[in-house]
Amino acid sequence: MSATTQFGEAFKNEHRAIRDALLNLIQAFRNRDVSNVRHFLNQTAALSGPHFRYEEEAFYPVLIEVLDDEQVQKLLGDHNRAIDAARNLMRLAAQNELTERDAQSGARYARSLLPHVFECDGLSIMAELLPDKTMQGVLEARDRSRRADLDLLRWADTVRSHT
């Protein structure tokens, strides 16, 4: 199987997992279930940390071959907004109880992350236009990011260079 095909499958599977964790997080907020809010927020952060990392360190830079710099900057801006939303979600999850207003805010923050998941998943068809050798490098960066195992906020606070 080519690196491009491997990447496409892995990328889609990661987006599915993040989508499902976010949908579960939204439901947990609607139910005002603090325990599940924490669980699904941690799951989302654990999935998205390595994913965002290899996107920014390896995938987005090579996308400039098929997209322009402005489009790649938009993707980075989406990550900035997602990180801000994650910080707000963490503040809500730290509470012992959620008010109705907290639950609505949490569900709104979590829902705000879904469009990036859907839009970003479409980049897999752009990856098909890149050389297999290039995509092999992205897969290697993906493996390194997964081995480092930093959740979203730990990565953003300690390693991330784009702000």
PDB file of C-alpha atoms in Angstrom:
ATOM      1  CA  MET A   1       0.000   0.000   0.000  1.00  0.00           C
ATOM      2  CA  SER A   2       1.356   3.398  -0.913  1.00  0.00           C
ATOM      3  CA  ALA A   3       2.169   5.983   1.740  1.00  0.00           C
ATOM      4  CA  THR A   4      -0.499   8.247   0.260  1.00  0.00           C
ATOM      5  CA  THR A   5      -3.150   5.552   0.638  1.00  0.00           C
ATOM      6  CA  GLN A   6      -1.975   4.730   4.173  1.00  0.00           C
ATOM      7  CA  PHE A   7      -2.118   8.390   5.080  1.00  0.00           C
ATOM      8  CA  GLY A   8      -5.618   8.827   3.643  1.00  0.00           C
ATOM      9  CA  GLU A   9      -6.972   5.903   5.648  1.00  0.00           C
ATOM     10  CA  ALA A  10      -5.245   6.942   8.891  1.00  0.00           C
ATOM     11  CA  PHE A  11      -6.306  10.571   8.459  1.00  0.00           C
ATOM     12  CA  LYS A  12      -9.969   9.657   7.919  1.00  0.00           C
ATOM     13  CA  ASN A  13      -9.952   7.251  10.863  1.00  0.00           C
ATOM     14  CA  GLU A  14      -8.476   9.919  13.135  1.00  0.00           C
ATOM     15  CA  HIS A  15     -11.123  12.420  12.072  1.00  0.00           C
ATOM     16  CA  ARG A  16     -13.862   9.864  12.692  1.00  0.00           C
ATOM     17  CA  ALA A  17     -12.536   9.183  16.194  1.00  0.00           C
ATOM     18  CA  ILE A  18     -12.291  12.902  16.994  1.00  0.00           C
ATOM     19  CA  ARG A  19     -15.783  13.474  15.566  1.00  0.00           C
ATOM     20  CA  ASP A  20     -17.229  10.712  17.731  1.00  0.00           C
ATOM     21  CA  ALA A  21     -15.458  11.957  20.873  1.00  0.00           C
ATOM     22  CA  LEU A  22     -16.793  15.473  20.228  1.00  0.00           C
ATOM     23  CA  LEU A  23     -20.339  14.231  19.674  1.00  0.00           C
ATOM     24  CA  ASN A  24     -20.132  12.272  22.927  1.00  0.00           C
ATOM     25  CA  LEU A  25     -18.732  15.354  24.665  1.00  0.00           C
ATOM     26  CA  ILE A  26     -21.629  17.468  23.409  1.00  0.00           C
ATOM     27  CA  GLN A  27     -24.098  14.897  24.724  1.00  0.00           C
ATOM     28  CA  ALA A  28     -22.317  14.752  28.083  1.00  0.00           C
ATOM     29  CA  PHE A  29     -22.645  18.526  28.385  1.00  0.00           C
ATOM     30  CA  ARG A  30     -26.321  18.348  27.441  1.00  0.00           C
ATOM     31  CA  ASN A  31     -26.785  15.746  30.189  1.00  0.00           C
ATOM     32  CA  ARG A  32     -24.743  17.868  32.618  1.00  0.00           C
ATOM     33  CA  ASP A  33     -22.733  14.730  33.324  1.00  0.00           C
ATOM     34  CA  VAL A  34     -19.433  16.066  34.656  1.00  0.00           C
ATOM     35  CA  SER A  35     -17.812  12.623  34.796  1.00  0.00           C
ATOM     36  CA  ASN A  36     -18.490  11.941  31.112  1.00  0.00           C
ATOM     37  CA  VAL A  37     -17.601  15.520  30.187  1.00  0.00           C
ATOM     38  CA  ARG A  38     -14.162  14.931  31.686  1.00  0.00           C
ATOM     39  CA  HIS A  39     -13.847  11.514  30.065  1.00  0.00           C
ATOM     40  CA  PHE A  40     -14.762  12.651  26.553  1.00  0.00           C
ATOM     41  CA  LEU A  41     -12.807  15.892  26.853  1.00  0.00           C
ATOM     42  CA  ASN A  42      -9.706  13.916  27.831  1.00  0.00           C
ATOM     43  CA  GLN A  43     -10.354  11.520  24.956  1.00  0.00           C
ATOM     44  CA  THR A  44     -10.719  14.397  22.496  1.00  0.00           C
ATOM     45  CA  ALA A  45      -7.529  16.050  23.777  1.00  0.00           C
ATOM     46  CA  ALA A  46      -5.594  12.773  23.621  1.00  0.00           C
ATOM     47  CA  LEU A  47      -6.698  12.157  20.028  1.00  0.00           C
ATOM     48  CA  SER A  48      -6.240  15.695  18.775  1.00  0.00           C
ATOM     49  CA  GLY A  49      -2.839  16.470  20.340  1.00  0.00           C
ATOM     50  CA  PRO A  50      -0.757  14.117  18.184  1.00  0.00           C
ATOM     51  CA  HIS A  51      -3.042  14.772  15.205  1.00  0.00           C
ATOM     52  CA  PHE A  52      -2.686  18.566  15.340  1.00  0.00           C
ATOM     53  CA  ARG A  53       1.039  18.192  15.921  1.00  0.00           C
ATOM     54  CA  TYR A  54       1.842  16.214  12.797  1.00  0.00           C
ATOM     55  CA  GLU A  55      -0.553  18.318  10.765  1.00  0.00           C
ATOM     56  CA  GLU A  56       1.317  21.489  11.721  1.00  0.00           C
ATOM     57  CA  GLU A  57       4.834  20.057  11.694  1.00  0.00           C
ATOM     58  CA  ALA A  58       4.653  17.957   8.537  1.00  0.00           C
ATOM     59  CA  PHE A  59       1.367  17.960   6.630  1.00  0.00           C
ATOM     60  CA  TYR A  60       0.428  21.633   6.431  1.00  0.00           C
ATOM     61  CA  PRO A  61       3.896  22.699   5.230  1.00  0.00           C
ATOM     62  CA  VAL A  62       3.740  20.281   2.278  1.00  0.00           C
ATOM     63  CA  LEU A  63       0.172  21.287   1.463  1.00  0.00           C
ATOM     64  CA  ILE A  64       1.571  24.595   0.257  1.00  0.00           C
ATOM     65  CA  GLU A  65       2.465  22.636  -2.908  1.00  0.00           C
ATOM     66  CA  VAL A  66      -1.275  22.323  -3.706  1.00  0.00           C
ATOM     67  CA  LEU A  67      -2.857  25.077  -1.597  1.00  0.00           C
ATOM     68  CA  ASP A  68      -1.650  28.600  -1.118  1.00  0.00           C
ATOM     69  CA  ASP A  69      -0.129  30.069   2.019  1.00  0.00           C
ATOM     70  CA  GLU A  70      -3.360  31.891   2.894  1.00  0.00           C
ATOM     71  CA  GLN A  71      -5.305  28.611   2.968  1.00  0.00           C
ATOM     72  CA  VAL A  72      -2.665  26.962   5.156  1.00  0.00           C
ATOM     73  CA  GLN A  73      -2.728  29.983   7.488  1.00  0.00           C
ATOM     74  CA  LYS A  74      -6.507  29.530   7.778  1.00  0.00           C
ATOM     75  CA  LEU A  75      -5.930  25.927   8.886  1.00  0.00           C
ATOM     76  CA  LEU A  76      -3.463  27.119  11.520  1.00  0.00           C
ATOM     77  CA  GLY A  77      -5.984  29.741  12.645  1.00  0.00           C
ATOM     78  CA  ASP A  78      -8.568  26.969  12.996  1.00  0.00           C
ATOM     79  CA  HIS A  79      -6.127  25.183  15.292  1.00  0.00           C
ATOM     80  CA  ASN A  80      -5.698  28.358  17.358  1.00  0.00           C
ATOM     81  CA  ARG A  81      -9.463  28.593  17.786  1.00  0.00           C
ATOM     82  CA  ALA A  82      -9.704  24.889  18.654  1.00  0.00           C
ATOM     83  CA  ILE A  83      -7.028  25.274  21.326  1.00  0.00           C
ATOM     84  CA  ASP A  84      -8.858  28.279  22.778  1.00  0.00           C
ATOM     85  CA  ALA A  85     -12.095  26.271  22.826  1.00  0.00           C
ATOM     86  CA  ALA A  86     -10.285  23.367  24.522  1.00  0.00           C
ATOM     87  CA  ARG A  87      -9.053  25.712  27.243  1.00  0.00           C
ATOM     88  CA  ASN A  88     -12.614  26.910  27.839  1.00  0.00           C
ATOM     89  CA  LEU A  89     -13.866  23.328  27.891  1.00  0.00           C
ATOM     90  CA  MET A  90     -11.211  22.390  30.457  1.00  0.00           C
ATOM     91  CA  ARG A  91     -12.319  25.246  32.712  1.00  0.00           C
ATOM     92  CA  LEU A  92     -15.901  24.023  32.561  1.00  0.00           C
ATOM     93  CA  ALA A  93     -14.885  20.393  33.131  1.00  0.00           C
ATOM     94  CA  ALA A  94     -12.953  21.381  36.258  1.00  0.00           C
ATOM     95  CA  GLN A  95     -16.182  22.327  38.012  1.00  0.00           C
ATOM     96  CA  ASN A  96     -17.925  19.927  40.375  1.00  0.00           C
ATOM     97  CA  GLU A  97     -21.320  20.674  38.849  1.00  0.00           C
ATOM     98  CA  LEU A  98     -22.510  22.240  35.626  1.00  0.00           C
ATOM     99  CA  THR A  99     -25.255  24.820  35.574  1.00  0.00           C
ATOM    100  CA  GLU A 100     -27.606  24.862  32.616  1.00  0.00           C
ATOM    101  CA  ARG A 101     -25.659  27.828  31.264  1.00  0.00           C
ATOM    102  CA  ASP A 102     -22.342  25.955  31.698  1.00  0.00           C
ATOM    103  CA  ALA A 103     -23.799  22.964  29.882  1.00  0.00           C
ATOM    104  CA  GLN A 104     -24.971  25.137  27.001  1.00  0.00           C
ATOM    105  CA  SER A 105     -21.587  26.869  26.784  1.00  0.00           C
ATOM    106  CA  GLY A 106     -19.727  23.557  26.852  1.00  0.00           C
ATOM    107  CA  ALA A 107     -21.896  22.057  24.143  1.00  0.00           C
ATOM    108  CA  ARG A 108     -21.408  25.214  22.049  1.00  0.00           C
ATOM    109  CA  TYR A 109     -17.605  25.126  22.449  1.00  0.00           C
ATOM    110  CA  ALA A 110     -17.508  21.439  21.546  1.00  0.00           C
ATOM    111  CA  ARG A 111     -19.806  21.961  18.525  1.00  0.00           C
ATOM    112  CA  SER A 112     -17.554  24.791  17.361  1.00  0.00           C
ATOM    113  CA  LEU A 113     -14.796  22.219  16.820  1.00  0.00           C
ATOM    114  CA  LEU A 114     -16.803  20.028  14.453  1.00  0.00           C
ATOM    115  CA  PRO A 115     -16.530  22.199  11.304  1.00  0.00           C
ATOM    116  CA  HIS A 116     -12.727  21.990  11.394  1.00  0.00           C
ATOM    117  CA  VAL A 117     -12.945  18.199  11.681  1.00  0.00           C
ATOM    118  CA  PHE A 118     -15.185  18.026   8.609  1.00  0.00           C
ATOM    119  CA  GLU A 119     -13.202  20.549   6.585  1.00  0.00           C
ATOM    120  CA  CYS A 120      -9.844  19.116   7.515  1.00  0.00           C
ATOM    121  CA  ASP A 121     -10.918  15.582   6.612  1.00  0.00           C
ATOM    122  CA  GLY A 122     -11.316  16.803   3.042  1.00  0.00           C
ATOM    123  CA  LEU A 123      -7.586  17.466   2.904  1.00  0.00           C
ATOM    124  CA  SER A 124      -7.073  13.746   2.389  1.00  0.00           C
ATOM    125  CA  ILE A 125      -8.050  14.209  -1.264  1.00  0.00           C
ATOM    126  CA  MET A 126      -5.466  16.989  -1.560  1.00  0.00           C
ATOM    127  CA  ALA A 127      -2.839  14.651  -0.127  1.00  0.00           C
ATOM    128  CA  GLU A 128      -3.461  12.370  -3.102  1.00  0.00           C
ATOM    129  CA  LEU A 129      -1.850  15.040  -5.280  1.00  0.00           C
ATOM    130  CA  LEU A 130       1.433  14.955  -3.360  1.00  0.00           C
ATOM    131  CA  PRO A 131       4.327  12.600  -4.138  1.00  0.00           C
ATOM    132  CA  ASP A 132       4.330   9.318  -2.236  1.00  0.00           C
ATOM    133  CA  LYS A 133       7.771  10.136  -0.832  1.00  0.00           C
ATOM    134  CA  THR A 134       6.405  13.362   0.629  1.00  0.00           C
ATOM    135  CA  MET A 135       3.518  11.503   2.224  1.00  0.00           C
ATOM    136  CA  GLN A 136       5.934   8.946   3.652  1.00  0.00           C
ATOM    137  CA  GLY A 137       7.583  11.821   5.501  1.00  0.00           C
ATOM    138  CA  VAL A 138       4.194  12.923   6.841  1.00  0.00           C
ATOM    139  CA  LEU A 139       3.481   9.372   8.031  1.00  0.00           C
ATOM    140  CA  GLU A 140       6.834   9.309   9.825  1.00  0.00           C
ATOM    141  CA  ALA A 141       5.983  12.606  11.531  1.00  0.00           C
ATOM    142  CA  ARG A 142       2.607  11.101  12.479  1.00  0.00           C
ATOM    143  CA  ASP A 143       4.366   8.145  14.096  1.00  0.00           C
ATOM    144  CA  ARG A 144       6.686  10.474  16.043  1.00  0.00           C
ATOM    145  CA  SER A 145       3.738  12.574  17.225  1.00  0.00           C
ATOM    146  CA  ARG A 146       1.838   9.520  18.374  1.00  0.00           C
ATOM    147  CA  ARG A 147       4.877   8.171  20.229  1.00  0.00           C
ATOM    148  CA  ALA A 148       5.331  11.528  22.011  1.00  0.00           C
ATOM    149  CA  ASP A 149       1.715  11.131  23.178  1.00  0.00           C
ATOM    150  CA  LEU A 150       1.075  14.751  24.183  1.00  0.00           C
ATOM    151  CA  ASP A 151      -2.542  15.751  24.560  1.00  0.00           C
ATOM    152  CA  LEU A 152      -3.713  18.901  22.822  1.00  0.00           C
ATOM    153  CA  LEU A 153      -3.022  21.425  25.569  1.00  0.00           C
ATOM    154  CA  ARG A 154       0.263  19.877  26.731  1.00  0.00           C
ATOM    155  CA  TRP A 155       1.490  19.991  23.132  1.00  0.00           C
ATOM    156  CA  ALA A 156       0.183  23.549  22.608  1.00  0.00           C
ATOM    157  CA  ASP A 157       1.783  24.768  25.845  1.00  0.00           C
ATOM    158  CA  THR A 158       5.146  23.024  25.572  1.00  0.00           C
ATOM    159  CA  VAL A 159       6.033  22.237  21.956  1.00  0.00           C
ATOM    160  CA  ARG A 160       3.856  24.127  19.481  1.00  0.00           C
ATOM    161  CA  SER A 161       5.543  26.884  17.526  1.00  0.00           C
ATOM    162  CA  HIS A 162       2.486  28.343  15.692  1.00  0.00           C
ATOM    163  CA  THR A 163       0.376  30.818  17.619  1.00  0.00           C
TER     164      THR A 163
END
